[in-house]
Short mmCIF file of C-alpha atoms and ligand atoms in Angstrom, two decimals:
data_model
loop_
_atom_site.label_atom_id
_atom_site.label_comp_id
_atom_site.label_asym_id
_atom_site.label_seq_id
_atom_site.Cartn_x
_atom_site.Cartn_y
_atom_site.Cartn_z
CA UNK A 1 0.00 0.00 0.00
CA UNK A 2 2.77 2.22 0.83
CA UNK A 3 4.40 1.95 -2.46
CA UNK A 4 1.61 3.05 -4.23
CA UNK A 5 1.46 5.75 -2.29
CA UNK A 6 4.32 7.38 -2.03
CA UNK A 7 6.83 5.50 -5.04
CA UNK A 8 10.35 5.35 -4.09
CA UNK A 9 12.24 7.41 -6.46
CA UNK A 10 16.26 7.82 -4.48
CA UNK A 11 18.45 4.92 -6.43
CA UNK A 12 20.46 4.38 -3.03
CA UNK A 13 17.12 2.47 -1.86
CA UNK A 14 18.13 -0.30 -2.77
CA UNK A 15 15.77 -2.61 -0.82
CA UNK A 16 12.30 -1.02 -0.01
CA UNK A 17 8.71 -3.01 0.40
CA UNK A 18 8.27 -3.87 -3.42
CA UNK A 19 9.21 -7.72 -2.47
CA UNK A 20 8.04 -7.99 1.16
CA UNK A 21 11.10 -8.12 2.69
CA UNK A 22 12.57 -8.33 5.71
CA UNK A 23 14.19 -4.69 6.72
CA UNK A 24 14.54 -1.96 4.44
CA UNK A 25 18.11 -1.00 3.30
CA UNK A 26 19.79 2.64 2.35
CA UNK A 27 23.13 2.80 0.29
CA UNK A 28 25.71 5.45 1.87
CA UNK A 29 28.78 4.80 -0.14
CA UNK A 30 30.19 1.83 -2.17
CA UNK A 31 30.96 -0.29 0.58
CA UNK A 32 28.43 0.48 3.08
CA UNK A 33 24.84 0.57 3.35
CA UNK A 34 22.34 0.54 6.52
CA UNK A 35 19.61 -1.97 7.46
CA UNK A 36 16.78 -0.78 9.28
CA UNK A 37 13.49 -2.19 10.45
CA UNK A 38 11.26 -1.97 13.85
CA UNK A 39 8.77 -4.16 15.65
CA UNK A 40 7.24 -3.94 18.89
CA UNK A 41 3.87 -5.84 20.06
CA UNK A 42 2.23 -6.84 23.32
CA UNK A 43 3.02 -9.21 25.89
CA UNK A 44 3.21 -12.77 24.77
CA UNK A 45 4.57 -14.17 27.99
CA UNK A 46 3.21 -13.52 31.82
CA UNK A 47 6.60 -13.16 33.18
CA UNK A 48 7.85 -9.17 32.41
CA UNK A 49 11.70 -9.76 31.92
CA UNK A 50 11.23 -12.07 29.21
CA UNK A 51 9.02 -10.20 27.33
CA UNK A 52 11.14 -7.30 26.76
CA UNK A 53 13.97 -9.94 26.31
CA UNK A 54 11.66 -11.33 23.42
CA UNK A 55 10.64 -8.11 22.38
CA UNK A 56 14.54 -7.28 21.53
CA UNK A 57 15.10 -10.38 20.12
CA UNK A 58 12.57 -10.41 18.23
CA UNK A 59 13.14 -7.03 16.55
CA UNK A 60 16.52 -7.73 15.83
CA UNK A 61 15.66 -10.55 13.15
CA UNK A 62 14.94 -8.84 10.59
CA UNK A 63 18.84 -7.68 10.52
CA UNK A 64 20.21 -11.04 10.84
CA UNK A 65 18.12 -12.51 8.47
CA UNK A 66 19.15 -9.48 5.84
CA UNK A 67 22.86 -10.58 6.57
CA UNK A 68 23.46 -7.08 8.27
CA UNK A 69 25.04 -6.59 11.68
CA UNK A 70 22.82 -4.59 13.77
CA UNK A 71 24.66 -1.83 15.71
CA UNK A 72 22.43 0.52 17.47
CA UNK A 73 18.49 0.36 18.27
CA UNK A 74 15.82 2.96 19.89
CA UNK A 75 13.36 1.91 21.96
CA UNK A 76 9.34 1.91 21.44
CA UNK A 77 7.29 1.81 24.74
CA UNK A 78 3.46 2.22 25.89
CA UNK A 79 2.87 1.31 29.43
CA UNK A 80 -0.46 2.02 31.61
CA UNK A 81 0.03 5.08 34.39
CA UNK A 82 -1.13 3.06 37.21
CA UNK A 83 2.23 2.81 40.25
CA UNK A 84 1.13 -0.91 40.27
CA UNK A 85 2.52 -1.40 36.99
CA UNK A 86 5.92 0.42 37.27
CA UNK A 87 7.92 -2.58 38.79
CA UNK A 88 6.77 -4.52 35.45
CA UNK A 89 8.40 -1.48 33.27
CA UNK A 90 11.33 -1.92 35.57
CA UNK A 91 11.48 -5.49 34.75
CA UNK A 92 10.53 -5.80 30.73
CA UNK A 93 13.56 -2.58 30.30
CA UNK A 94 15.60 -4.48 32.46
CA UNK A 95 14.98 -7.78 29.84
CA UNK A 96 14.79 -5.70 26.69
CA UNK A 97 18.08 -4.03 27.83
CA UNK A 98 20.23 -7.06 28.16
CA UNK A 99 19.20 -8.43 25.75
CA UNK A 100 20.01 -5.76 23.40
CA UNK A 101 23.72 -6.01 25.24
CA UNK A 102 24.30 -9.34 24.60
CA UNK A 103 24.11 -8.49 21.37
CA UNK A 104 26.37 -5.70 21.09
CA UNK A 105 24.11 -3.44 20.16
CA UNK A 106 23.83 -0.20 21.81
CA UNK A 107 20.24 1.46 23.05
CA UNK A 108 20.83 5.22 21.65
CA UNK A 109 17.20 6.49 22.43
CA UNK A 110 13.46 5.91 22.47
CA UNK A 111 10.46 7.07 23.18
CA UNK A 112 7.39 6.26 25.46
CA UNK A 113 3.80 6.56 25.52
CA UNK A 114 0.77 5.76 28.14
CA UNK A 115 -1.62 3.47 27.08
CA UNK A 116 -3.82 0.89 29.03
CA UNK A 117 -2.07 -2.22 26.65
CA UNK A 118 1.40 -2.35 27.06
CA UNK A 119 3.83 -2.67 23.93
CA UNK A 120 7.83 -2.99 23.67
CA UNK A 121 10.09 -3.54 20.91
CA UNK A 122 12.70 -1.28 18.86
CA UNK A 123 13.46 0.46 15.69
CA UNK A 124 16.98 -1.33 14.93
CA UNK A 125 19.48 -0.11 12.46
CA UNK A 126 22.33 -1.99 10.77
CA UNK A 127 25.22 -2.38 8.78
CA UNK A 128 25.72 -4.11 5.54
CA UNK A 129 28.09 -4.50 2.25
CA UNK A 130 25.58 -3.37 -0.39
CA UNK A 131 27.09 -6.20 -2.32
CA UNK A 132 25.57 -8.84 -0.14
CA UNK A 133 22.40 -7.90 1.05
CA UNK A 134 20.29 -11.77 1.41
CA UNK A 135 17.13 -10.03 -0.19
CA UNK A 136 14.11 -11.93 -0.90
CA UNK A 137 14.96 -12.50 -4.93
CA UNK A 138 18.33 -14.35 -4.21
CA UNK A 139 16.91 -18.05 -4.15
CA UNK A 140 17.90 -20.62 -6.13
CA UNK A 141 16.46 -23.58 -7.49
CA UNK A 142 17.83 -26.23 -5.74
CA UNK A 143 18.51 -24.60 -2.80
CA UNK A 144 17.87 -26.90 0.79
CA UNK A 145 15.42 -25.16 2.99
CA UNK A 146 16.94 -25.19 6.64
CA UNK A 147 14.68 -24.13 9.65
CA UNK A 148 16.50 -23.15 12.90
CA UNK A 149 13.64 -22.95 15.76
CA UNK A 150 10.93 -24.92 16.44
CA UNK A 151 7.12 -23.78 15.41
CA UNK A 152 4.26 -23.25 17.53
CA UNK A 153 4.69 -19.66 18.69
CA UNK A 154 1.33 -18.56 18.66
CA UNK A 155 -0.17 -21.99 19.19
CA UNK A 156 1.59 -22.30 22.67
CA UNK A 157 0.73 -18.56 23.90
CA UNK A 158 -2.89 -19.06 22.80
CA UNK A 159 -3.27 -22.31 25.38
CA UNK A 160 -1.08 -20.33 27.34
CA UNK A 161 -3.56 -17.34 27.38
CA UNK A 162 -6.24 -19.57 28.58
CA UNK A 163 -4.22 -21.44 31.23
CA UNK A 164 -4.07 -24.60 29.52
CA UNK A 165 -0.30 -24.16 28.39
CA UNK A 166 2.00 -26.77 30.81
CA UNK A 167 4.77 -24.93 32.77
CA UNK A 168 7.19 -26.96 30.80
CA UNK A 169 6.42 -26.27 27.49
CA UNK A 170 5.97 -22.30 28.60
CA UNK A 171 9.35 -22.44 29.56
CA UNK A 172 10.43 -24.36 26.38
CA UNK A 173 8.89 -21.73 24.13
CA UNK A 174 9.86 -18.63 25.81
CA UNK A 175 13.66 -19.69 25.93
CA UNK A 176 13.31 -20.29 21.84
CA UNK A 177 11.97 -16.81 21.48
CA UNK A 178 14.31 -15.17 23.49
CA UNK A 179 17.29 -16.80 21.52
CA UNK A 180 19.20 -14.13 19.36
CA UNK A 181 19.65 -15.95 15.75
CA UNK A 182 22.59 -13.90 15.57
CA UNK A 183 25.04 -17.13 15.77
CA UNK A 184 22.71 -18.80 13.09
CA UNK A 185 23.20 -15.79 10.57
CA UNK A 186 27.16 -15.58 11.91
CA UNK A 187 27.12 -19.01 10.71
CA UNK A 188 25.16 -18.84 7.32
CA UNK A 189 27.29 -15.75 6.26
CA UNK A 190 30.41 -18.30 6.86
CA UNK A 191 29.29 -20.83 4.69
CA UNK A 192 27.59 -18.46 1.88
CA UNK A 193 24.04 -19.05 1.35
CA UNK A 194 21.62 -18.13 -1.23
CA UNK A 195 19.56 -16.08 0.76
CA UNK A 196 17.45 -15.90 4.17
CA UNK A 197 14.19 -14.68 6.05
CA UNK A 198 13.09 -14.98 9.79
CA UNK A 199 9.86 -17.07 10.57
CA UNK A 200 7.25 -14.49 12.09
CA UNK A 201 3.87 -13.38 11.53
CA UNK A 202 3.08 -14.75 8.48
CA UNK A 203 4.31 -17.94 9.18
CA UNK A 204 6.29 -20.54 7.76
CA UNK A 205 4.62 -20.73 4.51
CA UNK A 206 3.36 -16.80 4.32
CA UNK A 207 7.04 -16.14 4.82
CA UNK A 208 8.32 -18.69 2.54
CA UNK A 209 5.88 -17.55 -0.16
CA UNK A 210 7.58 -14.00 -0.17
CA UNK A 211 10.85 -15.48 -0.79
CA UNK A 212 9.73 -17.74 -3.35
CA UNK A 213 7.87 -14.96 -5.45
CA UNK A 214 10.40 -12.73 -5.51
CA UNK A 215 12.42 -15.26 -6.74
CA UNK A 216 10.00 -16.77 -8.98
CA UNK A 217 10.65 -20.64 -8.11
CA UNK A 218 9.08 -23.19 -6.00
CA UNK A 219 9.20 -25.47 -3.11
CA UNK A 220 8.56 -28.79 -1.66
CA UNK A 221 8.57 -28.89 1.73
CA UNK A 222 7.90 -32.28 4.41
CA UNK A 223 5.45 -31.76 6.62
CA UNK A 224 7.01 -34.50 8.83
CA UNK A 225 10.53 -32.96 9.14
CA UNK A 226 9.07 -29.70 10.65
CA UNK A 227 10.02 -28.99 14.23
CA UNK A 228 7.58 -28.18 16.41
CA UNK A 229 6.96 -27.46 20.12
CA UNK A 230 5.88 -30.76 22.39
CA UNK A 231 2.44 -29.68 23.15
CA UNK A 232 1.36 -28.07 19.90
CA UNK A 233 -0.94 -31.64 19.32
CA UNK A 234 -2.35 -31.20 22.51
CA UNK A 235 -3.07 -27.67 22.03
CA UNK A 236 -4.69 -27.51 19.22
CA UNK A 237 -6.61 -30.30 19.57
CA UNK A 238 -8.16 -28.02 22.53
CA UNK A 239 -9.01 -25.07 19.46
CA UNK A 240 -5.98 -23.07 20.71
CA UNK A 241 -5.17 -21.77 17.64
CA UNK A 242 -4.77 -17.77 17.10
CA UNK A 243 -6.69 -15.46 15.17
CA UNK A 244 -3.49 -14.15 13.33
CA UNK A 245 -2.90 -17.81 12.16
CA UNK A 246 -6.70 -18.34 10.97
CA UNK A 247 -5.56 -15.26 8.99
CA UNK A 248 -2.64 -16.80 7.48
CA UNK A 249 -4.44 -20.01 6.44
CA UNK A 250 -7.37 -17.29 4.35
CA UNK A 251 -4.17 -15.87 3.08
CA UNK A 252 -1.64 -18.36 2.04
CA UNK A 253 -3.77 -21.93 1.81
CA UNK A 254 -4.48 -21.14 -1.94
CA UNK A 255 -0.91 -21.14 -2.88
CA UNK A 256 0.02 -24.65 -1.34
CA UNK A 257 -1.02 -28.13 -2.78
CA UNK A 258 -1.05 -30.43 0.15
CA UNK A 259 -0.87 -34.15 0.05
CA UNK A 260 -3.62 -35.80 1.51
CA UNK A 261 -1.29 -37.78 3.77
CA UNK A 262 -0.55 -34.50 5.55
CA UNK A 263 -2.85 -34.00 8.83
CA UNK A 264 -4.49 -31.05 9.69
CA UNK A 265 -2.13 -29.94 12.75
CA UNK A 266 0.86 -30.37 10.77
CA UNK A 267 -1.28 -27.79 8.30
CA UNK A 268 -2.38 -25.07 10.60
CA UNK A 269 1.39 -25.41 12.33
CA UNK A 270 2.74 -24.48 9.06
CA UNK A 271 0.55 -21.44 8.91
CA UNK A 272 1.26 -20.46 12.48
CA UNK A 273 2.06 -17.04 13.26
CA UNK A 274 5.27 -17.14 15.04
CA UNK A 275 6.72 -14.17 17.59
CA UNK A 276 10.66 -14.38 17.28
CA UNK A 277 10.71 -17.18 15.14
CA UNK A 278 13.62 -18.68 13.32
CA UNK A 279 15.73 -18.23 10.44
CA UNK A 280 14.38 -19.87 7.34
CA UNK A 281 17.69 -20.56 4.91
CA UNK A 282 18.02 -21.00 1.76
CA UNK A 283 21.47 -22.88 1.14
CA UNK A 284 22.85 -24.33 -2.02
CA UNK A 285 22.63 -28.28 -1.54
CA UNK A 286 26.43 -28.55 -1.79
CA UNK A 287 26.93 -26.51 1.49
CA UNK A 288 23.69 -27.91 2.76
CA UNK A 289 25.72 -30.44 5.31
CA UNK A 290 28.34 -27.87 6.52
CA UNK A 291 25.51 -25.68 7.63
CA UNK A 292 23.65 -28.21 9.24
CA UNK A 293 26.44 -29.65 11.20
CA UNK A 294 28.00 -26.57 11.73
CA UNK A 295 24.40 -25.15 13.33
CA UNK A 296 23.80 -28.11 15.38
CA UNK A 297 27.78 -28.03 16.60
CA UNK A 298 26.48 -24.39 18.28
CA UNK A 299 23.35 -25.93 19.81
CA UNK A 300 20.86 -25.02 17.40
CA UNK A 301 18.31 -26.56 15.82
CA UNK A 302 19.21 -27.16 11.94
CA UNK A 303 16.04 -28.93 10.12
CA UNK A 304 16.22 -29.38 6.37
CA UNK A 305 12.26 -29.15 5.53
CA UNK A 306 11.99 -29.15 1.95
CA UNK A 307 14.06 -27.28 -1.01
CA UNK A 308 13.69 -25.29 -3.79
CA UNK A 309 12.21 -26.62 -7.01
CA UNK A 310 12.22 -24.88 -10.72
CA UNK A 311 9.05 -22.79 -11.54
CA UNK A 312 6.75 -24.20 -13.34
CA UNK A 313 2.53 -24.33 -13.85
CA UNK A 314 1.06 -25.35 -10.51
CA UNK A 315 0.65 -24.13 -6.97
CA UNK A 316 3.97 -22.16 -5.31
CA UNK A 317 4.23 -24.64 -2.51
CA UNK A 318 4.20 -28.52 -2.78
CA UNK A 319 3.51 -30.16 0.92
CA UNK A 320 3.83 -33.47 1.06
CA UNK A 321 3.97 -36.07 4.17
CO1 LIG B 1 11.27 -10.81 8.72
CO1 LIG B 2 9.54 -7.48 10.77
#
């Protein structure tokens, strides 16, 4: 909508939101250009330090998943008036700060409103070769698709939201959002890649269709190989399942031919709007095993899901079993 609006017309744009991607990026010289992109929502998580710790994380994903560094970041705030709710500020700063430390990027400003429904996040900026920006048109056919984090974000905060969510498997899904993928893209950059997006709102498949038309090509993907969090069965066999991923399924389902062999969980998962969600990668099958070992050597979760096919008549997305 924005485009049409208000067309971009300065040539050192040289990503802005004609392919959906991740963070915008600005050209200053030859060698240098800056990524930039914010996000900020409301709580997803009870306890106050980990929200602002998700919040952080969360907004710095768009960066990594660019292949930009981010370096500095202002913060976004609404909190209600009432002195009962100060030591909660206290606390979701406190997690959105350290956060943001660990890292190594410093908090230069921000800005802070009152409002009855909290909201955190930050406007993050970056740095980044323009040479090497991992924009959404840079797939290849071919390429092995490599998820880093579980799904079942919004699944798991839905039961969660309704008290039905285990301790366990709160814990389990708040530590994955939290988690920078700043070692993930550290790693991906290593090895050279094809290109890369993060796993958020739209979903697996919302997010994997933005790659995939900008690069014109397709994928198969198996339903089977995607992670997902213990108690997403459970969950949403209870009808926790989020508006925002209802959403995704009106918007994305069209564009995805799936095998009958492929259950309905494993379908709405794949739609799930995810907070802080993974890195999606796109890596050329000859690296495809030094990524994957190399991710799982740092502790992280490396599934290949599916890959890349040619384009040809028929529906973007092939899901089978
Ligand atoms: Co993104
Ligand atoms: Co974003």
């Amino acid at each position: 909508m924005l485009e049409q609006l208000y067309p971009i017309k300065d040539e050192n744009v040289l990503v802005g939101f004609s392919h959906a991607d991740d963070a915008g990026v600005y050209r200053l010289s030859d060698d240098t250009a800056v990524v930039l992109t914010v996000d900020f929502f409301t709580p997803v998580v009870d306890d106050p330090y980990m929200f602002g710790a998700i919040a952080a994380s969360n907004s710095l994903s768009d960066i990594y998943a660019m292949g930009g560094r981010p370096v500095v970041a202002l913060n976004l705030a609404a909190f209600p008036k009432e002195a009962e709710f100060h030591p909660f500020i206290e606390e979701i700063v406190r997690g959105g700060v350290e956060k943001m430390a660990e890292a190594g990027v410093s908090i230069i400003g921000g800005h802070t409103l009152k409002d009855r429904e909290p909201k955190f996040g930050f406007a993050v900026m970056g740095l980044i070769h323009p040479d090497k920006i991992l924009d959404n048109s840079k797939a290849r056919s071919g390429d092995a698709l490599i998820l880093t984090k579980p799904l079942g974000t919004g699944i798991i905060s839905t039961g969660l939201m309704s008290d039905v969510s285990s301790q366990a498997s709160i814990e389990e899904f708040t530590k994955s959002m939290a988690a920078l993928n700043r070692r993930a893209s550290e790693i991906m950059l290593e090895i050279g890649i094809s290109t890369a997006t993060d796993i958020t709102g739209f979903g697996l498949i919302g997010h994997l269709l933005e790659v995939l038309n900008a690069s014109n090509l397709r994928a198969r993907l198996h339903s089977a190989r995607v992670p997902r969090f213990k108690e997403v069965e459970r969950l949403f066999g209870m009808g926790k399942i989020p508006g925002g991923t209802m959403e995704n399924v009106r918007n994305f389902d069209s564009y995805v031919e799936w095998d009958k062999a492929v259950g309905t969980v494993e379908r709405i998962l794949m739609h799930d709007a995810q907070t802080s969600g993974g890195l999606l990668i796109f890596v050329p099958s000859g690296k495809k095993e030094r990524l994957v070992d190399s991710l799982k050597k740092d502790d992280m979760l490396a599934a290949h899901i599916g890959d890349v096919i040619e384009a040809a008549p028929g529906k973007r997305v092939i899901v089978e079993r």
